[in-house]
PDB file of C-alpha atoms in Angstrom:
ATOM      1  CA  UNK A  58       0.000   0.000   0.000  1.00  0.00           C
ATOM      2  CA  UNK A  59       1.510   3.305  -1.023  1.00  0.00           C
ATOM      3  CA  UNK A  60       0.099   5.936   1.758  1.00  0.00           C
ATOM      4  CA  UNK A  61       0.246   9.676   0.351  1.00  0.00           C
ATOM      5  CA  UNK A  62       1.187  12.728   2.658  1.00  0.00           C
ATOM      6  CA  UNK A  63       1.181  16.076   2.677  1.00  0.00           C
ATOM      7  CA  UNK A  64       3.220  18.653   4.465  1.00  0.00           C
ATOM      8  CA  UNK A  65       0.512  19.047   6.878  1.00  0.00           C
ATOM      9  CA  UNK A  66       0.674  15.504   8.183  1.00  0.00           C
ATOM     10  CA  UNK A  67       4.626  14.980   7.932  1.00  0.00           C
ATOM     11  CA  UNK A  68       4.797  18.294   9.640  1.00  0.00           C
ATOM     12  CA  UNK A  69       2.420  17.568  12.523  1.00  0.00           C
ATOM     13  CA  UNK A  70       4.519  16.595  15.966  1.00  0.00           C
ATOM     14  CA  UNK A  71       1.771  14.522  17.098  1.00  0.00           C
ATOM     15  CA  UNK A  72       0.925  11.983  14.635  1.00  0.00           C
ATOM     16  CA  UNK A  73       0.003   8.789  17.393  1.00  0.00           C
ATOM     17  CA  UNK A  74      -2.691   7.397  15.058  1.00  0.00           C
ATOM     18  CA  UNK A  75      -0.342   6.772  11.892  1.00  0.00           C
ATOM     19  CA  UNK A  76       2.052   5.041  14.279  1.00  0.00           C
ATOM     20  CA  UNK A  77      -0.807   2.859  15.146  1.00  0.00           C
ATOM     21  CA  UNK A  78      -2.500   2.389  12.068  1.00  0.00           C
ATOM     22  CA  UNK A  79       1.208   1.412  10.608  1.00  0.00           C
ATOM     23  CA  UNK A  80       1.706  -0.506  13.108  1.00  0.00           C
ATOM     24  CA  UNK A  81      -1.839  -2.696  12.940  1.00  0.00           C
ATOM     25  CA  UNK A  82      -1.064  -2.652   9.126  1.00  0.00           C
ATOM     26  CA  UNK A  83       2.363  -4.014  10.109  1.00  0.00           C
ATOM     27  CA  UNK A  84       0.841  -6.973  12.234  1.00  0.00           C
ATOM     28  CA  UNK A  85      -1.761  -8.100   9.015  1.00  0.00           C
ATOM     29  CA  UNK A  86       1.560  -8.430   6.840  1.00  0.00           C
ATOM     30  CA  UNK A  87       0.985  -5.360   4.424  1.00  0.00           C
ATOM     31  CA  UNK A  88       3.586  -2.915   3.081  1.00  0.00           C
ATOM     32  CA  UNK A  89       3.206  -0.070   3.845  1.00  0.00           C
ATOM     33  CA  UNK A  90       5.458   2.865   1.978  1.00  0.00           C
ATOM     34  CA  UNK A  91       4.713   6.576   3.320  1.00  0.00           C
ATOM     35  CA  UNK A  92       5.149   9.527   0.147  1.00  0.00           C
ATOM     36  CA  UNK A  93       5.560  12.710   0.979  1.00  0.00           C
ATOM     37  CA  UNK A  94       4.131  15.001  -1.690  1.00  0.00           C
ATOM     38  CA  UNK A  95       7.130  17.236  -2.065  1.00  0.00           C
ATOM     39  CA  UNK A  96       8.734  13.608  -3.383  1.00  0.00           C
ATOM     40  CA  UNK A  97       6.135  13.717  -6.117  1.00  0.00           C
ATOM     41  CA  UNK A  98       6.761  17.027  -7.150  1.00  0.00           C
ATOM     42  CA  UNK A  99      10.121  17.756  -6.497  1.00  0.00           C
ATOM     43  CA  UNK A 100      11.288  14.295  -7.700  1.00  0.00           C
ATOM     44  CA  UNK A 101       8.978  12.376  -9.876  1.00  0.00           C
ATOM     45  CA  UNK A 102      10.757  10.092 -11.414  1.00  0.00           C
ATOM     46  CA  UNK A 103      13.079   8.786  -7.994  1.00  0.00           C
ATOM     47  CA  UNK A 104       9.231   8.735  -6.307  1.00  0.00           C
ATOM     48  CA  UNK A 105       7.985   6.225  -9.027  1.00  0.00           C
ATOM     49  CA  UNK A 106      11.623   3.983  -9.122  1.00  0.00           C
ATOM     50  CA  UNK A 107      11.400   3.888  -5.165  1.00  0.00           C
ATOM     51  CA  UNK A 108       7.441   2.789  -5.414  1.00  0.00           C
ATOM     52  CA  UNK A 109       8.299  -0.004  -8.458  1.00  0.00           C
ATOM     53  CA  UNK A 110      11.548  -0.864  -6.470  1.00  0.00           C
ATOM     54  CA  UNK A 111       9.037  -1.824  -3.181  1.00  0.00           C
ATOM     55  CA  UNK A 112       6.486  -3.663  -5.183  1.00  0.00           C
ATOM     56  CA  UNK A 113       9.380  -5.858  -6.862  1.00  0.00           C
ATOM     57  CA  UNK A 114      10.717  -6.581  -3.077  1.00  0.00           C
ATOM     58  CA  UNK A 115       7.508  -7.370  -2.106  1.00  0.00           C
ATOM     59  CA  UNK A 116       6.650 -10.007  -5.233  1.00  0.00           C
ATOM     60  CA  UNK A 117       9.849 -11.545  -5.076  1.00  0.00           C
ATOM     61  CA  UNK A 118       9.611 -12.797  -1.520  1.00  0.00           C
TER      62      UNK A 118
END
């Protein structure tokens, strides 16, 4: 699962219920990769090599 985040979020101090929802995600056996959007805009292309790089992890095991 790819999970999208703005500045808002990522610059938030107090951010308790993405550590848990990670973290129950986590315990069900899914992937979870965090993208901030400044990676999307500032660096497109890395973003989508770093997603497709994940996926291939997670089909090869």
């Amino acid at each position: 699962m790819v999970e999208y985040d703005g500045f808002t979020f990522h610059g938030d101090p107090d951010r308790s219920d993405a550590t848990d929802r990670s973290a129950t995600l986590h315990e069900l056996d899914w992937n979870v990769m965090s993208i901030a959007s400044d990676d999307v805009r500032r660096r497109p292309v890395e973003t989508v090599r770093r997603i497709d790089l994940e996926w291939q992890l997670v089909w090869a095991a």
